[in-house]
XYZ file of C-alpha atoms in Angstrom:
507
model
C 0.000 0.000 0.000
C 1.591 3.362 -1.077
C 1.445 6.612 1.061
C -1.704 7.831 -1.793
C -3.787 4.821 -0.173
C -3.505 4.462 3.126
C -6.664 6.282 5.174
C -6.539 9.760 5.728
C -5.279 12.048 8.841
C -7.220 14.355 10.846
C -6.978 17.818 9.679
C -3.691 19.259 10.952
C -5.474 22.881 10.726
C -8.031 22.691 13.473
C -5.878 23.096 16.825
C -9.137 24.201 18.081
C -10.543 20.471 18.130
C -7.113 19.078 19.112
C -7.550 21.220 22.180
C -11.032 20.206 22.986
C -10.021 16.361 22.353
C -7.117 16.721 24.635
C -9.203 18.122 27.496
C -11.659 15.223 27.103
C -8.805 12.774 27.383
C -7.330 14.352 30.215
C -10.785 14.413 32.105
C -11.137 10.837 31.859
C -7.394 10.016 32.806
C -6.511 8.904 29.221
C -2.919 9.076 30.552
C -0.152 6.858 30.903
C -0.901 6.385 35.012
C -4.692 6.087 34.202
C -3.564 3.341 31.607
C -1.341 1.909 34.144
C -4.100 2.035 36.777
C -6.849 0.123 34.495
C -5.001 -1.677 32.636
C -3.079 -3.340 35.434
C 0.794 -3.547 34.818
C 0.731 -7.538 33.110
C -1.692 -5.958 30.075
C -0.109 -2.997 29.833
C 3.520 -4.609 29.217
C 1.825 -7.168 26.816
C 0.879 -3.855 25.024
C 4.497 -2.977 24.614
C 4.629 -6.327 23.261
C 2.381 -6.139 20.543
C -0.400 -8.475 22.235
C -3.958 -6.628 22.414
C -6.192 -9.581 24.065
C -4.691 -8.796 27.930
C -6.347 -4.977 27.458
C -9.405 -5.952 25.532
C -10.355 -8.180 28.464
C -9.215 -4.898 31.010
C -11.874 -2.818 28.530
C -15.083 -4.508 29.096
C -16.906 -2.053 30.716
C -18.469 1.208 29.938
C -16.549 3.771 31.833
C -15.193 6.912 29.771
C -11.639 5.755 30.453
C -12.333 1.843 29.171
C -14.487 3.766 26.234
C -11.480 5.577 24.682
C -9.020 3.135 25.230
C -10.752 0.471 23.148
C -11.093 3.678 20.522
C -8.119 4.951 20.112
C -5.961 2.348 21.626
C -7.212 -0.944 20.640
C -8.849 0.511 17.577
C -12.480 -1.031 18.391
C -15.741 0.659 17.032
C -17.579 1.687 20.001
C -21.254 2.661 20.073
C -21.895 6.513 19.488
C -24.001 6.437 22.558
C -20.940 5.472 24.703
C -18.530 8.153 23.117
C -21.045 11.443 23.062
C -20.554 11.744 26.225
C -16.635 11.470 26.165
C -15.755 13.510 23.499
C -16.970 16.229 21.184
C -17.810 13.773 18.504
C -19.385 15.975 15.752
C -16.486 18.450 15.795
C -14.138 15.107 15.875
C -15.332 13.554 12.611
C -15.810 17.215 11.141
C -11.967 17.716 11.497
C -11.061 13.880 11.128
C -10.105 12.535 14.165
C -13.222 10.146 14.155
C -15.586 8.703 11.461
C -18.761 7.368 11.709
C -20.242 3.724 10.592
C -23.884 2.965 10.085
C -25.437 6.630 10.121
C -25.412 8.936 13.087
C -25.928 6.810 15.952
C -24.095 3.907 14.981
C -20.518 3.210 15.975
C -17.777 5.444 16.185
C -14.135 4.829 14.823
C -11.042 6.257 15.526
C -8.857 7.435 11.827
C -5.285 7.276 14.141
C -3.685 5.795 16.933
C -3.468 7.643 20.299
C -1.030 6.577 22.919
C -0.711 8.037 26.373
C 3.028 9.249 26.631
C 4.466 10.178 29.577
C 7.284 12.992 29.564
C 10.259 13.276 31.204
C 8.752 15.691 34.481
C 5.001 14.222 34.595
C 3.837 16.424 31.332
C 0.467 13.918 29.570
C 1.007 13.867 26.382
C -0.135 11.645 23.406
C 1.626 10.173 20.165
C -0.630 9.791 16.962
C 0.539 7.240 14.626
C -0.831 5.270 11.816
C -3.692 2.713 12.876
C -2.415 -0.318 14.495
C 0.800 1.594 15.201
C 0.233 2.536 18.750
C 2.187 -0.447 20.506
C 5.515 -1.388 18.883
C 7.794 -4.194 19.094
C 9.014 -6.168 16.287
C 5.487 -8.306 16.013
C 4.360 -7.224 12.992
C 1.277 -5.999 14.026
C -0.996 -3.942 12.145
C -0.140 -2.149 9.257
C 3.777 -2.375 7.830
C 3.037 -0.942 4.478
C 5.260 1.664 2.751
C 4.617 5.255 4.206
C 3.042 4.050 7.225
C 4.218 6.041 10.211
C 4.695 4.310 13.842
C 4.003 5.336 17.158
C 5.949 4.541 20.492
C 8.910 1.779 20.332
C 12.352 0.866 21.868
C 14.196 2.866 19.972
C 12.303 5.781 20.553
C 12.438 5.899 23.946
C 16.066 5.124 24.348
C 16.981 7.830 22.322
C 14.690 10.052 24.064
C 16.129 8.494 27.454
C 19.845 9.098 26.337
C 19.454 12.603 25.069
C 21.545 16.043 26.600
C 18.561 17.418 28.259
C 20.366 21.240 28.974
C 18.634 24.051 27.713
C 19.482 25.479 24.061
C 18.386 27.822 21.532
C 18.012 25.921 18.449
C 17.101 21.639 17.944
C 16.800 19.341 14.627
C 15.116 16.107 15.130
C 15.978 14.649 11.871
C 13.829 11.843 10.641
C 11.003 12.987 13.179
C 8.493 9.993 12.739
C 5.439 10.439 14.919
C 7.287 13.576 16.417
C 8.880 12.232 19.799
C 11.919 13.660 19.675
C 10.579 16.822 18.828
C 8.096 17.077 21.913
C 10.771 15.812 24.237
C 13.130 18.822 22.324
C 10.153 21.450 22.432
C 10.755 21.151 26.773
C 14.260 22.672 26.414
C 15.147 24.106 23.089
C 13.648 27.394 22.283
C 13.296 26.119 18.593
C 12.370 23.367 16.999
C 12.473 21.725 13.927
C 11.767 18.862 12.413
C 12.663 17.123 9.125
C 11.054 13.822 7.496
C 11.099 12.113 3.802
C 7.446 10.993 4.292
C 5.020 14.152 4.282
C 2.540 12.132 5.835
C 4.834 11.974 9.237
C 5.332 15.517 9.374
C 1.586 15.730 9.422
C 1.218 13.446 12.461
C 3.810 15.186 14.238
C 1.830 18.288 13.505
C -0.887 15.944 15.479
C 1.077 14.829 18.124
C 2.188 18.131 19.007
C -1.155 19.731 19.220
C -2.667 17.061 21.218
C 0.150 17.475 23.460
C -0.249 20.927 24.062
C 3.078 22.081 22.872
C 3.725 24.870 20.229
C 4.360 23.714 16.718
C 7.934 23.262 15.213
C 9.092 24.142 12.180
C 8.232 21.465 10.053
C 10.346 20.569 6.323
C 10.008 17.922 4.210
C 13.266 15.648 2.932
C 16.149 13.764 3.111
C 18.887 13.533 5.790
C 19.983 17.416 5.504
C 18.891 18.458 2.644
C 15.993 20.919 4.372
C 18.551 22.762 6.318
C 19.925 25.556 5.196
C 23.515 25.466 3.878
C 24.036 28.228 6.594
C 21.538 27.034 9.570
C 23.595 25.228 12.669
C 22.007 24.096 15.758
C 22.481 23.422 19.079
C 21.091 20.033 19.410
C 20.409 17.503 16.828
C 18.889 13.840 17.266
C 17.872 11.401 14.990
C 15.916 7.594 14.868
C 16.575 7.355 11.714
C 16.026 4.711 9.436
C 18.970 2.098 10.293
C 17.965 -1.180 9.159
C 20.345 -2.313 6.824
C 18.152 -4.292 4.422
C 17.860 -5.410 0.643
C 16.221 -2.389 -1.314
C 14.009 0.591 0.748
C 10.376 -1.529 0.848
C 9.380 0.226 4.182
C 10.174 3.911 4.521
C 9.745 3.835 8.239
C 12.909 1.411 8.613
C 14.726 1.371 5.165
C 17.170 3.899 4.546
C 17.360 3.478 0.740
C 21.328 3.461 0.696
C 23.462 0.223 0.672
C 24.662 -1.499 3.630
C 25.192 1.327 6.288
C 25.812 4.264 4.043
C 22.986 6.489 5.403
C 24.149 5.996 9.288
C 27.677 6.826 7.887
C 26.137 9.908 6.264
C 24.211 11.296 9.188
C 26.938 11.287 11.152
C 29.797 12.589 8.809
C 27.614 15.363 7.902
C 26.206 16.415 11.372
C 29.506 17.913 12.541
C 29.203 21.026 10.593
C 25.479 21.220 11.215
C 26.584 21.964 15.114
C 27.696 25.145 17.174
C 30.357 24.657 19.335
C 29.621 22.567 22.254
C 26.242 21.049 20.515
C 25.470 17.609 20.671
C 24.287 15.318 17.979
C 22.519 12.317 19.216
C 21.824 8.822 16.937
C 20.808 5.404 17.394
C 22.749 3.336 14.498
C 23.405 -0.136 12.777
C 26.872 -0.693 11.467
C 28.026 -3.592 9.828
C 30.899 -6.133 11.102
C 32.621 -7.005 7.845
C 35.001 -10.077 7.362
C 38.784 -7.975 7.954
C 37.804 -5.278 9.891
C 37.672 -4.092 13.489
C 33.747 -2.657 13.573
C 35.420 -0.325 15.998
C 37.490 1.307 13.149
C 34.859 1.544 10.833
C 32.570 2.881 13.221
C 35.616 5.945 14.543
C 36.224 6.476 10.369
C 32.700 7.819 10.597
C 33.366 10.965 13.408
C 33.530 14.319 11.360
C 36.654 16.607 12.179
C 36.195 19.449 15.018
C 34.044 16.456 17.190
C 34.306 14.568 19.868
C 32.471 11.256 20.029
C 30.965 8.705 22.281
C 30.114 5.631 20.316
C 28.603 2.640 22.634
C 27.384 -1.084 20.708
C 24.955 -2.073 23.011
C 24.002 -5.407 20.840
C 25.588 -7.107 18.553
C 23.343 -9.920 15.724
C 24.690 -12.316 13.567
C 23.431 -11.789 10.139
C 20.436 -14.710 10.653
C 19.154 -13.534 13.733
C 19.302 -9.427 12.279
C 17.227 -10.852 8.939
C 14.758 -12.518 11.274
C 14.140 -9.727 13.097
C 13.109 -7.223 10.638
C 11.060 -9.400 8.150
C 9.006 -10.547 11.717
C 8.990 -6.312 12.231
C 7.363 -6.346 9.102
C 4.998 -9.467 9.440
C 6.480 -10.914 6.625
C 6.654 -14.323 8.688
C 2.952 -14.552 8.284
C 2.396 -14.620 5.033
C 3.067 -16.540 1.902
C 5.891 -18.965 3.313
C 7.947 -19.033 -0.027
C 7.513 -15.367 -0.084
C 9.085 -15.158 3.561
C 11.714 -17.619 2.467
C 12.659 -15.714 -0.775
C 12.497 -12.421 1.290
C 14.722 -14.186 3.559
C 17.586 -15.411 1.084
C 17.735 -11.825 -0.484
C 19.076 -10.473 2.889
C 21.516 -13.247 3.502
C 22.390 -12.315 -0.448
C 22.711 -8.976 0.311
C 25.236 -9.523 3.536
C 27.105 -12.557 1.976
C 28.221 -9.839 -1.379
C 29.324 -7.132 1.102
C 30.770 -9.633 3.760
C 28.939 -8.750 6.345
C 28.938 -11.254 9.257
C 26.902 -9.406 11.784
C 25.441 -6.234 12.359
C 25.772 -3.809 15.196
C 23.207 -1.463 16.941
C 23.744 1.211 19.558
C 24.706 4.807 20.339
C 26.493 7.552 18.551
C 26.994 11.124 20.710
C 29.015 14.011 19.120
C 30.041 16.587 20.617
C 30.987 20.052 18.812
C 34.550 21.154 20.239
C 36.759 23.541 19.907
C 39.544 21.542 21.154
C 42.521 20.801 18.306
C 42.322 17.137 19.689
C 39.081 15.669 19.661
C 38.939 12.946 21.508
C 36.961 9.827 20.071
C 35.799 6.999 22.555
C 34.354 3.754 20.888
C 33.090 0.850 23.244
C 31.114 -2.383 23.946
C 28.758 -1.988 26.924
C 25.834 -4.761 26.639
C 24.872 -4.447 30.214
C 21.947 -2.860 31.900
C 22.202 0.625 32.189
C 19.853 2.979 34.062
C 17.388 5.384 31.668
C 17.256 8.525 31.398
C 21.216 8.664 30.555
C 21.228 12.387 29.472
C 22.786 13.704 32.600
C 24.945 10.634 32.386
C 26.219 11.649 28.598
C 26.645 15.473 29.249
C 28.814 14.454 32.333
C 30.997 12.542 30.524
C 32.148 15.149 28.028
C 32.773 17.294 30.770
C 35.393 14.873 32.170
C 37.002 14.457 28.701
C 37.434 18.363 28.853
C 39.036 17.792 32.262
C 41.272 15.415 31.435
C 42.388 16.790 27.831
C 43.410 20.031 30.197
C 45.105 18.423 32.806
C 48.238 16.489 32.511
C 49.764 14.262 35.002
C 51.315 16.594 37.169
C 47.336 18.853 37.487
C 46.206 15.729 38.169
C 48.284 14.797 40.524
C 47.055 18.252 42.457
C 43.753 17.982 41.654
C 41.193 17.253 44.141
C 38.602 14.120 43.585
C 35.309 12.461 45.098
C 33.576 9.351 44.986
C 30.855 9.930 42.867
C 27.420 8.620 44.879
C 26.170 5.033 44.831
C 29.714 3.539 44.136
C 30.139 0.095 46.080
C 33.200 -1.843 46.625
C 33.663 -5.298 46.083
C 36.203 -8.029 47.138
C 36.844 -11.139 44.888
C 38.736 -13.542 46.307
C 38.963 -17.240 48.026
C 36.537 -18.487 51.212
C 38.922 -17.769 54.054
C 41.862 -16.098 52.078
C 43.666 -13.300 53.778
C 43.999 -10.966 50.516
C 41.195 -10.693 48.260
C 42.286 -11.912 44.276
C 40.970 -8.421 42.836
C 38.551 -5.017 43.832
C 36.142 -4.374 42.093
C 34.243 -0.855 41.956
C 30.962 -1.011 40.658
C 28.063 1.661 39.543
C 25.000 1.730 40.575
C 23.412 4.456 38.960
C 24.332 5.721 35.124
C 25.865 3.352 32.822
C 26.106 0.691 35.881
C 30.127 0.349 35.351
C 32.145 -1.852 37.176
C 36.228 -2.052 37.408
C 38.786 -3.912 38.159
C 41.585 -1.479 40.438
C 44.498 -2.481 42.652
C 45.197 -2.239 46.541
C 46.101 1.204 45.755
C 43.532 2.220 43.285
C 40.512 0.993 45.992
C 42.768 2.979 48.901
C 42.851 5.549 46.759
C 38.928 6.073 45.454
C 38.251 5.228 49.085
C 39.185 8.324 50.622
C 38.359 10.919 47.923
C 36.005 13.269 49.609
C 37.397 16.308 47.812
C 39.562 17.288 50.919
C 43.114 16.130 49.749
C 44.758 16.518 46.202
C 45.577 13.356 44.877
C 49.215 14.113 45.309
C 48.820 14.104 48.753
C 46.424 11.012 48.982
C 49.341 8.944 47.483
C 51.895 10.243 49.665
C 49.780 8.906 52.368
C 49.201 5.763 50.934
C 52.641 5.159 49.820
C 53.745 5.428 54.048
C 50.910 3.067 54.605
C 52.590 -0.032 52.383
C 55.994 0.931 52.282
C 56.341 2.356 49.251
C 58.503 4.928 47.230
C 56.238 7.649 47.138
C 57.552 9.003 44.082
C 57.417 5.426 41.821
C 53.728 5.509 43.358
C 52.959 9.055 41.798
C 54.617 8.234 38.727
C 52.628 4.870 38.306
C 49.400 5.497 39.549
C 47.832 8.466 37.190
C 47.036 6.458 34.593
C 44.478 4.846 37.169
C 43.492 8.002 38.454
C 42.515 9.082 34.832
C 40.942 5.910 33.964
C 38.755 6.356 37.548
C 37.570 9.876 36.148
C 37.005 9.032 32.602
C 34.726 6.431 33.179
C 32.763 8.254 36.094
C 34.311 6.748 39.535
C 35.601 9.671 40.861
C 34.812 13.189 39.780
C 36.443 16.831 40.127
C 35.679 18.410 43.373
């Protein structure tokens, strides 16, 4: 189905209605804690799953609340008798929110998905997507057809979760989709705007917005950069774009239309000069692991020049289990089995010509500097990390500006802390005197944990921002009877490693 014939939107010129509707949602706790609260928490994860029958069973009565989720949720006709007093229904299927089936009092149906969203400080807001859209997951439920446009998912909210939250003049959210980014953006950026290929997604972010209660963006239709001026620069920029690294561009939603992962490369190369100084750009990404090559070099050839970057692969798939996923994302597993199968082979054609053995997904952060040295850190983290992560990703460019200005010797007379909610643990033998190894471990942030020495645990130990480091090692080197000045020369590299990865901070 092609973008002419899927159903129509509600008018995106009638902010008027989109006001009323969001009042009536609001006054019968169509939010994500009145979900939460109905729903009960097993149906509402199956939701996030894809699987409907949990909150159809949850919806059986006739209370306002039950009425629109089974309308706008579940996408159930409902009987105009239960919705006229709910909503304003004429001035709903005037402006196209609603249509009607079987005359004026028959049932009511909703023309787009509405999701209760939850923002980052308690703001009720709601995501309008395509029907059957609502609740992601790669299921393939609903509609998958080219030009459809999606509502909540994983990678939505991660991206959301790890994005610089400070306040700024100017944000892009390239790629908008169903507008997420751009709401979350609209809290802290005095201007917004937001690109898409599809025209119909820039219309339901024009939706989304208004139901939301948040002032338009600036809205542009095309590719990657190509609506922003040659001379326009911002001061945030964040992107869910379409990085599935598939055979030809079937489903605009997913498909970037460039081989292998040329249009993640492309984002990111060109993003650096889209930035002012000390602007972020924010991506989720798939790269491939080629036969030959460290995915970590391919992935650092990417960085543009004047940036630094923090690149994390939070999952890595072998080439079987990557194909799988997206032809189930598309529901292509239940249809014509030698369809699937012949969908199938032209993937595993597509990675076996460009070598590709598996493909990587995770996080790309750049950072705008004015620093002659950028400095570019690439790593594997598949562990559980604690969302939101903004505050976690601004913090650690601030420590690589600390550390690029401080050499050994400042660091030596710097003064440190324990950052909060580090724990210590000892690995060793029942019964043995010594412990094998110490481990320091996170438990807030990116949930680290590292290996450090006798000294290293002394030394993190007793950081409370009182003593310069200098000093700290002095002491310590009395306590075990050693040279202090072999200890001062030896031990910086730990100290730096400590700070870089969020142990110990500045005082």
């Amino acid at each position: 189905m092609s973008e002419a014939t899927l159903p129509p939107l509600p008018s995106a010129e009638r902010p008027d209605v989109a006001a009323r509707l969001r009042e009536a949602l609001l006054a019968a706790s169509f939010t994500a804690d009145g979900l939460l609260e109905l729903l009960g928490a097993p149906a509402y994860a199956a939701l996030a799953r894809s699987e409907t029958v949990p909150a159809l069973r949850a919806t059986r009565g006739d209370t306002p609340l039950e009425t629109l989720v089974r309308l706008f949720l579940l996408q159930q006709p409902v009987p105009h008798a239960r919705v006229k007093d709910v909503l304003p229904v004429h001035a709903c299927v005037e402006s196209g929110w609603l249509t009607r089936a079987g005359g004026a009092d028959g049932d009511v149906a909703a023309t787009v998905d509405v999701r209760p969203y939850g923002g980052s400080d308690g703001e009720d807001w709601f995501i309008v997507s395509d029907l059957g859209c609502a609740v992601g997951g790669a299921g393939g439920i609903g509609n998958r057809d080219e030009g459809v446009v999606l509502g909540v998912g994983g990678a939505s909210t991660t991206l959301a979760g790890i994005t610089v939250r400070t306040p700024v003049a100017s944000a892009l959210d390239l790629g908008t989709g169903s507008g997420i980014q751009a709401l979350h953006a609209a809290q802290h950026a005095t201007r917004v705007t937001a690109t898409d290929l599809n025209p119909r997604a820039l219309h339901i972010t024009a939706l989304t917005l208004a139901l939301s209660g948040v002032p338009a963006a600036d809205l542009r239709e095309g590719s990657l950069f190509e609506p922003v001026r040659d001379d326009e620069t911002f001061d945030l920029i964040v992107s869910n774009p379409p990085f599935v690294i598939s055979p030809g561009a079937r489903l605009t939603y997913r498909d970037g239309g460039m081989g292998g992962d040329d249009l993640c490369r492309s984002l990111v190369q060109q993003a650096g000069e889209r930035l002012n100084v000390g602007g972020f750009a924010q991506f989720l990404a798939n790269w491939q692991h080629e036969e030959g090559e460290d995915w970590q070099d391919r992935i650092r050839s990417w960085v543009p020049r004047g940036c630094d970057a923090w690149i994390v692969q939070r999952e890595v798939q072998d080439v079987t289990q990557y194909a799988e996923l997206w032809l189930r994302d598309a529901g292509d597993h239940r249809g014509d089995p030698q369809e699937y199968q012949a969908r199938y082979d032209a993937w595993l054609d597509e990675f076996e010509a460009r070598k590709v053995k598996a493909v990587g997904f995770g996080w790309i952060t750049l950072r705008r500097t004015a620093s002659a040295e950028p400095v570019i850190t690439v790593e594997e983290w598949p562990h559980p990390v604690e969302q939101p992560l903004g505050e976690t990703v601004r913090a650690h460019f601030d420590r690589v500006d600390y550390l690029r200005e401080h050499d050994d010797a400042s660091l030596l007379a710097g003064h440190f802390k324990l950052a909060p909610e580090v724990m210590q643990e000892q690995v060793g033998l029942p019964g043995a005197e010594d412990p094998e190894h110490v481990v320091l471990r996170q438990n807030r942030g990116m949930r680290r944990a590292t290996k450090v020495d006798t000294v290293g645990a002394g030394f993190a130990g007793v950081c409370d921002g009182s003593l310069s480091a200098g000093r700290i090692l002095d002491a310590i080197a009395q306590l075990v009877g050693e040279d202090p000045v072999l200890l001062r020369d030896r031990t910086p590299a730990q100290i730096r490693l400590l700070v870089e990865q969020g142990f110990l901070e500045p005082a």
